[in-house]
XYZ file of N, CA and C in Angstrom:
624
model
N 106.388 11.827 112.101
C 105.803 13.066 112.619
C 106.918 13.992 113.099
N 106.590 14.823 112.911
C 108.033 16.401 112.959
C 107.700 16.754 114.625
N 108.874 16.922 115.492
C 108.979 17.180 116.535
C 109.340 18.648 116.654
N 108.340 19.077 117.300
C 108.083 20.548 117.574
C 108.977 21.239 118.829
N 110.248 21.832 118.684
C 111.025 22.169 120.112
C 111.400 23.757 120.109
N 110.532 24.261 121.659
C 110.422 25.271 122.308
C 111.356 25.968 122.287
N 112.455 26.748 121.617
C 113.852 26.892 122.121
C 113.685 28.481 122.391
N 114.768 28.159 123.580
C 114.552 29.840 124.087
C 116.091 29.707 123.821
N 116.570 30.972 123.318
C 117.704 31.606 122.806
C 119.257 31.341 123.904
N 120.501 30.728 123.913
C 121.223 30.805 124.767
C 120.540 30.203 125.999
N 119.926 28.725 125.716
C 119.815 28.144 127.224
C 119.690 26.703 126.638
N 119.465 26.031 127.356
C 119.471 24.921 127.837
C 119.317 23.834 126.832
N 118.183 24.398 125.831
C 117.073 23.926 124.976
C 117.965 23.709 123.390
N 119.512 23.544 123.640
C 120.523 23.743 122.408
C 120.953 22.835 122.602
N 120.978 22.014 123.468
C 120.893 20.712 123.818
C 120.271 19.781 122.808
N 118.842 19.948 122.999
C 117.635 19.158 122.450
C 118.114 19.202 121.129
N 118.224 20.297 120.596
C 118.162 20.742 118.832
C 119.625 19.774 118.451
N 120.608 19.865 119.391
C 121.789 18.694 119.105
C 121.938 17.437 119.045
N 120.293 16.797 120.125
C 120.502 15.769 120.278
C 119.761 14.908 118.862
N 118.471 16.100 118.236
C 117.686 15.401 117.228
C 118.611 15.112 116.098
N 119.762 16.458 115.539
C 120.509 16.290 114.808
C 121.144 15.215 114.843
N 121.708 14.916 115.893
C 122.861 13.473 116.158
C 121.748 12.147 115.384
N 120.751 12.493 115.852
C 119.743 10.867 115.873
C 119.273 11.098 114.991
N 119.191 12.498 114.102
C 118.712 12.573 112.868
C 116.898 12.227 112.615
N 116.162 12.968 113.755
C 114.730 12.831 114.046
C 114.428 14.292 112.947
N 113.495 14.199 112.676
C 112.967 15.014 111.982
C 112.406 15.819 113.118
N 112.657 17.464 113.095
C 112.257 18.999 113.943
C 111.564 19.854 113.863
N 110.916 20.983 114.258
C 110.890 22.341 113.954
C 110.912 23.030 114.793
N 112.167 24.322 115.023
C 112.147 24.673 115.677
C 111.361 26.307 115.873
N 110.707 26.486 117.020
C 110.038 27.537 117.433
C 110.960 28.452 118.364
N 111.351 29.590 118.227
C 112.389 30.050 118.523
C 111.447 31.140 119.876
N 112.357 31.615 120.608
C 111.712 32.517 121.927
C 113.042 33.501 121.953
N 112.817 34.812 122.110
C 113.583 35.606 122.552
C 113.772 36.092 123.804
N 114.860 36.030 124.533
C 114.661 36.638 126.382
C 114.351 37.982 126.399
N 113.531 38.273 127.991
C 113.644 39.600 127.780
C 114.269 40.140 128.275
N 115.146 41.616 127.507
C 116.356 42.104 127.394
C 116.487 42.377 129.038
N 115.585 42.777 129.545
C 115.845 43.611 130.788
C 116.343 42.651 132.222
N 115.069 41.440 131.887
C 115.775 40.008 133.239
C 116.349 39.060 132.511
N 116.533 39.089 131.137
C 117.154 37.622 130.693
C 116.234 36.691 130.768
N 114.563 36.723 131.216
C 114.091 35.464 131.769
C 113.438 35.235 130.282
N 112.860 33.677 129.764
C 112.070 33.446 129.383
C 110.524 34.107 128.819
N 110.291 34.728 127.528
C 108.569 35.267 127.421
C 107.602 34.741 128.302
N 106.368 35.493 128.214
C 105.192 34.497 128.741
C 104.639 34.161 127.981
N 104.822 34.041 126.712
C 104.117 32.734 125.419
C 104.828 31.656 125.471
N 105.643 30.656 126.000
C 106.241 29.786 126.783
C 105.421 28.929 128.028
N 104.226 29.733 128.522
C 103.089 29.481 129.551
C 102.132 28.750 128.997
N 102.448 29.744 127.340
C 100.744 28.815 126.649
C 101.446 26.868 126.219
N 102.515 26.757 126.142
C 103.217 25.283 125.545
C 102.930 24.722 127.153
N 103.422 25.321 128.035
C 103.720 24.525 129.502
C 103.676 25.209 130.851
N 102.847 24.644 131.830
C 102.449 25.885 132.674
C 103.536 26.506 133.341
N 104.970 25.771 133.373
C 106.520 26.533 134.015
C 106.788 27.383 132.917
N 106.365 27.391 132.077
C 107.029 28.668 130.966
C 108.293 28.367 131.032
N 108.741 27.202 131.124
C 110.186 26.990 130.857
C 110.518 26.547 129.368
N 111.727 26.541 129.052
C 112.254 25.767 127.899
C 113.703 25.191 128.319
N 114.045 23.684 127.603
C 112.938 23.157 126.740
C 111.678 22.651 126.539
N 110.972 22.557 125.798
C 109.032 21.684 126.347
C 109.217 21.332 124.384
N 109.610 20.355 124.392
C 109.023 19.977 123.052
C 107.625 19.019 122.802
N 106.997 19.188 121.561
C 105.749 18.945 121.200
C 106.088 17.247 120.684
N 105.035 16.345 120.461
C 105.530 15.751 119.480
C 104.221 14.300 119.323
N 103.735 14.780 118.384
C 102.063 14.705 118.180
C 101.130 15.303 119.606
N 100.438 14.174 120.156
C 99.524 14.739 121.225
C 100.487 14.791 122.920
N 101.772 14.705 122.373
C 103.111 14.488 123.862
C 103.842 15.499 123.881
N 103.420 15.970 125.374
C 104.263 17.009 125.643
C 105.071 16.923 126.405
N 106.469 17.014 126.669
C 107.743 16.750 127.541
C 108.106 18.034 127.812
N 108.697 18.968 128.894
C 109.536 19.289 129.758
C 110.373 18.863 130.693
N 111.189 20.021 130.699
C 112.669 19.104 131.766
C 113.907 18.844 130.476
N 115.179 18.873 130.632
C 116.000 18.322 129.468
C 116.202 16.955 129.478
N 116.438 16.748 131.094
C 116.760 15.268 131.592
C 115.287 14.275 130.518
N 114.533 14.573 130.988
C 113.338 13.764 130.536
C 113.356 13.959 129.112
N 113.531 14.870 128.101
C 113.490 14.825 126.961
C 114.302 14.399 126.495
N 115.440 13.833 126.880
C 116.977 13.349 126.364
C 116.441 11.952 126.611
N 115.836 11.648 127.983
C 115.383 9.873 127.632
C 114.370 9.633 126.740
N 113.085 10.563 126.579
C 112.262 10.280 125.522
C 112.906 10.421 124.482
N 114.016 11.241 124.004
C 114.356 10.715 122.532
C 115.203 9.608 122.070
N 115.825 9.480 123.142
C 116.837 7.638 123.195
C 115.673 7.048 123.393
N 114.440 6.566 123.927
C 113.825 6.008 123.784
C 112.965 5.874 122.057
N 112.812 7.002 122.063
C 112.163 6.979 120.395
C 113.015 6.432 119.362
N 114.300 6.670 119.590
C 115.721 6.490 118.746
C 115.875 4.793 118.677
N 115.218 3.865 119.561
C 115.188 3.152 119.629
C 116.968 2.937 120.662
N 116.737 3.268 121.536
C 118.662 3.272 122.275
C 119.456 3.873 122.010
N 119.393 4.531 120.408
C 120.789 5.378 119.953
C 121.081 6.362 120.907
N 122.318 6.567 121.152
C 122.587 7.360 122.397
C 122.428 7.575 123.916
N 122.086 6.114 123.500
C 121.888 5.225 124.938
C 122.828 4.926 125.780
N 123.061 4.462 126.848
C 123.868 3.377 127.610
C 124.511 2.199 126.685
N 125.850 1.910 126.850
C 126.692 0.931 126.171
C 125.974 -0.187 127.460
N 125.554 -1.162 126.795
C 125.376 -2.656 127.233
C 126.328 -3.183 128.176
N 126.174 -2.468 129.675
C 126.910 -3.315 130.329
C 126.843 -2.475 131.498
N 126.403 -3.526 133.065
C 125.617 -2.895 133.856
C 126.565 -1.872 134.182
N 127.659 -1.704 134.544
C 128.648 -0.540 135.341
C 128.400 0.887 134.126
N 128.419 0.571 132.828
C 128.255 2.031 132.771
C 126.658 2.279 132.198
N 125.692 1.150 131.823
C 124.461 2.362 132.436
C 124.335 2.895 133.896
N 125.053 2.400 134.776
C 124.827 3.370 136.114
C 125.663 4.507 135.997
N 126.543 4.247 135.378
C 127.320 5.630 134.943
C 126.817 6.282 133.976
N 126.084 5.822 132.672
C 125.460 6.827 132.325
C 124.331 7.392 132.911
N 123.732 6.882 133.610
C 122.428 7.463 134.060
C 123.270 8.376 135.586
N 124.056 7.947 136.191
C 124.646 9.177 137.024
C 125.257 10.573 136.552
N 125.846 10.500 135.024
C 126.079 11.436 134.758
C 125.030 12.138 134.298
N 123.870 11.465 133.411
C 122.913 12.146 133.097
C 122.100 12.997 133.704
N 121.854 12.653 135.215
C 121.321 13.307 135.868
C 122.126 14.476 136.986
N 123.203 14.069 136.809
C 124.176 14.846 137.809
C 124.581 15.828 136.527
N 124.517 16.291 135.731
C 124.558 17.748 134.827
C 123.668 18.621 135.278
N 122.138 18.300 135.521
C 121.667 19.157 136.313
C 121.043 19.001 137.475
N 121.414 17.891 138.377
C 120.834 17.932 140.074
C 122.348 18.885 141.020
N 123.429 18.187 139.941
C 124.613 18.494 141.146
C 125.416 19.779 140.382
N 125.789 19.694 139.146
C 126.661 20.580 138.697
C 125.742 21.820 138.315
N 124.867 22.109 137.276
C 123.984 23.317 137.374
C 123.929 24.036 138.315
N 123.514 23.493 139.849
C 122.634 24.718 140.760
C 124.043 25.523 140.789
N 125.485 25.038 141.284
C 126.302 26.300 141.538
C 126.492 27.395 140.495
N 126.556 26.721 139.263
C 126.788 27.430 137.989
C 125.754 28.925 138.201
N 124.428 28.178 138.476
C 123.740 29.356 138.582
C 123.537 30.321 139.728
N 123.972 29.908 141.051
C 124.025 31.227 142.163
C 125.342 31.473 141.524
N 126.252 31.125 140.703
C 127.621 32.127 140.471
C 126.680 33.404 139.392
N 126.103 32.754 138.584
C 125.626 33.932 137.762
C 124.580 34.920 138.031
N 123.960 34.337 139.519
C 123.306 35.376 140.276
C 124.015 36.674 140.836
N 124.936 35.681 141.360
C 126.035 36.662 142.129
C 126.784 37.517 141.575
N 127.188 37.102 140.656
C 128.268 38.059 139.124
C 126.855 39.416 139.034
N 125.736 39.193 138.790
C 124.910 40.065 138.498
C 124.611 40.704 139.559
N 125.129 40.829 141.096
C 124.571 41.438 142.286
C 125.562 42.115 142.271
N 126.888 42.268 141.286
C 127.785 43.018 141.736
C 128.791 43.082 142.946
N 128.968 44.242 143.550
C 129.505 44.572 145.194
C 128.895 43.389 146.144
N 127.768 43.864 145.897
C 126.888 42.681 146.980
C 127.408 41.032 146.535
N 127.581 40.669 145.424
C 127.105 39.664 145.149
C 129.159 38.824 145.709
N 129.774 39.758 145.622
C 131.675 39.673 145.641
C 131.444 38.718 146.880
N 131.197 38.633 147.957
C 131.444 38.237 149.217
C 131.761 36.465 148.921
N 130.367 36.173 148.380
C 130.178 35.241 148.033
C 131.061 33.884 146.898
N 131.540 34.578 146.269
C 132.361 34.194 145.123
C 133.208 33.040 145.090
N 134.376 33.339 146.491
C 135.108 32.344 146.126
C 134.348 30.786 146.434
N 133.591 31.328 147.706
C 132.967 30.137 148.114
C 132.321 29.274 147.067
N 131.841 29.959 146.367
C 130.770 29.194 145.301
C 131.714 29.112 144.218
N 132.898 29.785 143.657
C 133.946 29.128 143.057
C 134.734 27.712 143.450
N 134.802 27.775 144.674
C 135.383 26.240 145.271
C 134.534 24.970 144.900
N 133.193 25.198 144.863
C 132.196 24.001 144.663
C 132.511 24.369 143.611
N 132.245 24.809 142.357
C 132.168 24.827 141.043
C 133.565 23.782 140.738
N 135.013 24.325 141.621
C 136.187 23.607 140.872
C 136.016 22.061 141.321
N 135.319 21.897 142.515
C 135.037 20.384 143.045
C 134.949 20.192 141.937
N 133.281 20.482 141.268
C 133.009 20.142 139.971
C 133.620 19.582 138.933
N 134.470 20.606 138.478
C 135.358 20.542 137.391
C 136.495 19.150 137.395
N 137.043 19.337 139.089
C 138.077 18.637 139.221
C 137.492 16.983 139.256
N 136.347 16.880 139.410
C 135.662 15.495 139.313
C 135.521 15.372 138.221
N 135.121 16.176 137.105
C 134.663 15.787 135.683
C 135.921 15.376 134.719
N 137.174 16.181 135.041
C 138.179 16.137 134.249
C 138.805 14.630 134.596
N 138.856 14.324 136.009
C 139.116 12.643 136.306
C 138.877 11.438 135.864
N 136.995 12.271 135.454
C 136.009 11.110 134.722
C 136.458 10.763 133.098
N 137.636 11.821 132.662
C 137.546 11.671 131.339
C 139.287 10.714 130.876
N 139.828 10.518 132.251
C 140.992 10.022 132.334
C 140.827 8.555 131.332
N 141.820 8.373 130.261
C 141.463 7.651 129.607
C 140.617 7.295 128.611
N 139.668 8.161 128.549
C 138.453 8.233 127.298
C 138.369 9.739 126.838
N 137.772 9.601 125.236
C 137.509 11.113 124.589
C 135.930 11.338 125.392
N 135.262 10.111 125.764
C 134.017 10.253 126.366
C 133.284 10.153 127.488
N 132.664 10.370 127.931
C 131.954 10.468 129.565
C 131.871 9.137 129.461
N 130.972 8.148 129.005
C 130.461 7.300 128.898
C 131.151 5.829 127.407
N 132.060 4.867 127.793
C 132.198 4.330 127.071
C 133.445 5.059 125.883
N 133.016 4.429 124.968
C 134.045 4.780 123.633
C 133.254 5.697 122.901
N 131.823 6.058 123.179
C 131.200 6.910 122.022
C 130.775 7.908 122.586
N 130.282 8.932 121.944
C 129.256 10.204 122.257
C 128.000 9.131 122.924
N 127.396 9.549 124.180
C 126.104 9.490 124.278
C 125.419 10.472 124.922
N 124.067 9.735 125.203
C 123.469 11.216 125.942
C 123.785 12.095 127.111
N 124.590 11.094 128.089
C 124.876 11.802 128.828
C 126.267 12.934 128.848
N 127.366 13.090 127.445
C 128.146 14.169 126.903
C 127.063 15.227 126.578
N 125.984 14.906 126.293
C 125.001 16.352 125.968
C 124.609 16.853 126.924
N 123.854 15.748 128.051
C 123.483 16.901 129.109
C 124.679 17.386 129.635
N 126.106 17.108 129.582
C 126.778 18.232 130.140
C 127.426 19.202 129.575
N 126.940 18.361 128.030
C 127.816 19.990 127.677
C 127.006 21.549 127.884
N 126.198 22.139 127.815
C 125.534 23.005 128.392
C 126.428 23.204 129.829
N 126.188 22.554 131.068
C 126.757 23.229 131.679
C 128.161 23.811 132.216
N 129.039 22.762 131.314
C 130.792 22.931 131.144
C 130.923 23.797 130.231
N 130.140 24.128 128.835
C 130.072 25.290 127.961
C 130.124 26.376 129.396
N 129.094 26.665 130.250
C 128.542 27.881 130.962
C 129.953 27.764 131.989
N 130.805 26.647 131.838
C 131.935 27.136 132.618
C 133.000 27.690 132.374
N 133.248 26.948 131.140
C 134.167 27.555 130.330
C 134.001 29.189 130.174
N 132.963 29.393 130.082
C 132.224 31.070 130.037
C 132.449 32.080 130.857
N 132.236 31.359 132.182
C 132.287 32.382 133.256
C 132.817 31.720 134.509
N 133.263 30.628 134.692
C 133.193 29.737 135.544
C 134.553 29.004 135.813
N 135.533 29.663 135.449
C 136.943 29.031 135.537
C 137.585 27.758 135.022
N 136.642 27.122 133.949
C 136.930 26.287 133.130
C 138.033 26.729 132.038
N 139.414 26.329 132.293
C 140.255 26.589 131.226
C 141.426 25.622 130.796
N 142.582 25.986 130.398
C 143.405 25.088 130.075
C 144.036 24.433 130.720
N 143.604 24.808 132.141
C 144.428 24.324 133.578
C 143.566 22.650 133.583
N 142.417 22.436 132.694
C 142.224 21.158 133.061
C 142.058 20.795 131.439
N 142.640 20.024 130.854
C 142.756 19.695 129.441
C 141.741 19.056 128.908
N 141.482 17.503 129.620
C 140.933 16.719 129.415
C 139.509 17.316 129.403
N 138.943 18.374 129.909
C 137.371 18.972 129.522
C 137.622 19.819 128.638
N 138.686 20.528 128.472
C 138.924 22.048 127.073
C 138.982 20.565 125.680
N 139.679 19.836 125.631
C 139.895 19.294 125.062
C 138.568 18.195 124.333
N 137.518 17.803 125.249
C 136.239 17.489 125.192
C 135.247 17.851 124.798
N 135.275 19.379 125.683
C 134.406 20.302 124.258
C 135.342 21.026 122.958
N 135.792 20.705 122.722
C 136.533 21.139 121.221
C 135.991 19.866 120.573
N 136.006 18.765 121.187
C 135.452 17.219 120.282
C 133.965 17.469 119.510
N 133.682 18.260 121.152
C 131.969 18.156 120.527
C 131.526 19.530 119.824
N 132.482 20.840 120.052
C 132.038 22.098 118.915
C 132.326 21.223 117.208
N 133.503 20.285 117.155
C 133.246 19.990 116.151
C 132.723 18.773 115.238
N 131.706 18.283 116.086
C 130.787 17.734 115.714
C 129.534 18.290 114.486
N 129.360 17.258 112.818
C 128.622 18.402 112.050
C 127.307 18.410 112.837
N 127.001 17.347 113.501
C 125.517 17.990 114.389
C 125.635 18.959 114.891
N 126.638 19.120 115.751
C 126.977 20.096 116.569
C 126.206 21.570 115.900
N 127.125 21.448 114.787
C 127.045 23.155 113.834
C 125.761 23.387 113.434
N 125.033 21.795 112.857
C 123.709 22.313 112.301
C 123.050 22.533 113.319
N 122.926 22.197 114.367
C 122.027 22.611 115.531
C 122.226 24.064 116.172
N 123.689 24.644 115.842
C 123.665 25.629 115.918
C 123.230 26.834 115.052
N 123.113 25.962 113.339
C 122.721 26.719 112.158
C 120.889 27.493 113.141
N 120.299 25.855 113.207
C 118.846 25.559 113.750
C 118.800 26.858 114.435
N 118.689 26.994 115.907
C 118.949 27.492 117.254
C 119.193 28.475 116.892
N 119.983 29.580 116.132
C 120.253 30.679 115.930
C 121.336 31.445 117.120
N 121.359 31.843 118.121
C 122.550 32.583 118.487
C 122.883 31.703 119.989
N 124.036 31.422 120.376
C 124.104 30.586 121.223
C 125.344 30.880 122.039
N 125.541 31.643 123.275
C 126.646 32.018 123.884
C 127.350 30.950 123.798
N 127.324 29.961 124.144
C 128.216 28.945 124.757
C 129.228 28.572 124.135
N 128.532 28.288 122.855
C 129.438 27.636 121.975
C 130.733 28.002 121.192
C-alpha cells in the first residue's frame, strides 16, 4: 500500500520523503505551498490533521503526525531498517538523539528565526539565543568524534531527525567550517542518492 505524505514546502516534512527513499517504501507525495505573507502552513492541512501541521502522513486507515513518531512508525514498518544497532548503550543513544533534534535543539533554532524576523526589536536578543544554539553545535560536533555517524557505523534514523535542524543551522545559525566534523556530516548526507531523489520528490527545499 502507497504511503501518502503531507509535505509542506521547506520544512520539516523532507525528512519523511528521505527517510521512505532510504527504506525504499513505496510514496506519494501531496505537496502544500506556504503562505507568502506568514510563511505558515495552508488551512487544507486541517482537513489531513486537526494541527494543520506537516508532516501527517496517510497510510491505509493510519494517520501519524509529529516527525519523531513517523520516523519510528517507519523503522517499525521497515521491519528495524534504520533502527538502533543491537546493543543496549547505543539504542539509548539512538533514541536520545532522536528525540533531542526536536525537544532540545529545534526550540532555539526557532526563537532565532523569530527574532531575525522582528528586526531592531528582535537584535537585543540574539547573542543570547546564539550562545544556546553554539552549546548545541559544540555538543553535536563532539558526538561525531570518531564516527562519519551519530549513531554506530551507519546512517540511521536518528542522522535524519537532525539533519533538518543542523541544515537550518548551517543556514542561519552559525554552523560553519569552524566545526568540521558537522560541515563535513552533512556533505555525507547531501550526497546520499536518497538524499537527491527525495529532493527530486519534495520539490524546492532551502536547506539543502
Amino acid at each position: 500500500m502507497t504511503i501518502i505524505v503531507h509535505h509542506l514546502e521547506s520544512s520539516r516534512s523532507q525528512r519523511i520523503l528521505w527517510m521512505l527513499e532510504e527504506l525504499e517504501l513505496s510514496y506519494e507525495v501531496r505537496r502544500y505551498a506556504r503562505d507568502p505573507k506568514t510563511m505558515l502552513a495552508p488551512p487544507e492541512l486541517a482537513k489531513v490533521h486537526p494541527l494543520g501541521k506537516s508532516p501527517v502522513i496517510e497510510d491505509g486507515d493510519c494517520v501519524v503526525a509529529e516527525t519523531g513518531a513517523i520516523v519510528e512508525y517507519l523503522v517499525q514498518k521497515a521491519n528495524g531498517r534504520l533502527g538502533p544497532p543491537a546493543h543496549r548503550q547505543l539504542v539509548l543513544r539512538y533514541r536520545h538523539l532522536l528525540h533531542y533534534a526536536e525537544g532540545s535543539l529545534m526550540p532555539p533554532l526557532l526563537v532565532m528565526l523569530v527574532i531575525r524576523r522582528l528586526g531592531l526589536l528582535g537584535r537585543p536578543a540574539r547573542a543570547m539565543i546564539q550562545r544556546m544554539i553554539d552549546g548545541h553545535l559544540d555538543y553535536l560536533e563532539g558526538e561525531l568524534a570518531g564516527s562519519d555517524w551519530f549513531v554506530g557505523d551507519g546512517l540511521t534514523a536518528a542522522d535524519i531527525m537532525l539533519s533538518f535542524p543542523l541544515e537550518a543551522a548551517r543556514q542561519r545559525a552559525g554552523l560553519d567550517a569552524s566545526r568540521p566534523r558537522l560541515i563535513g556530516w552533512l556533505e555525507r548526507i547531501h550526497a546520499r542518492p536518497a538524499y537527491r531523489r527525495a529532493l527530486e520528490a519534495g520539490g524546492p527545499y532551502a536547506y539543502a
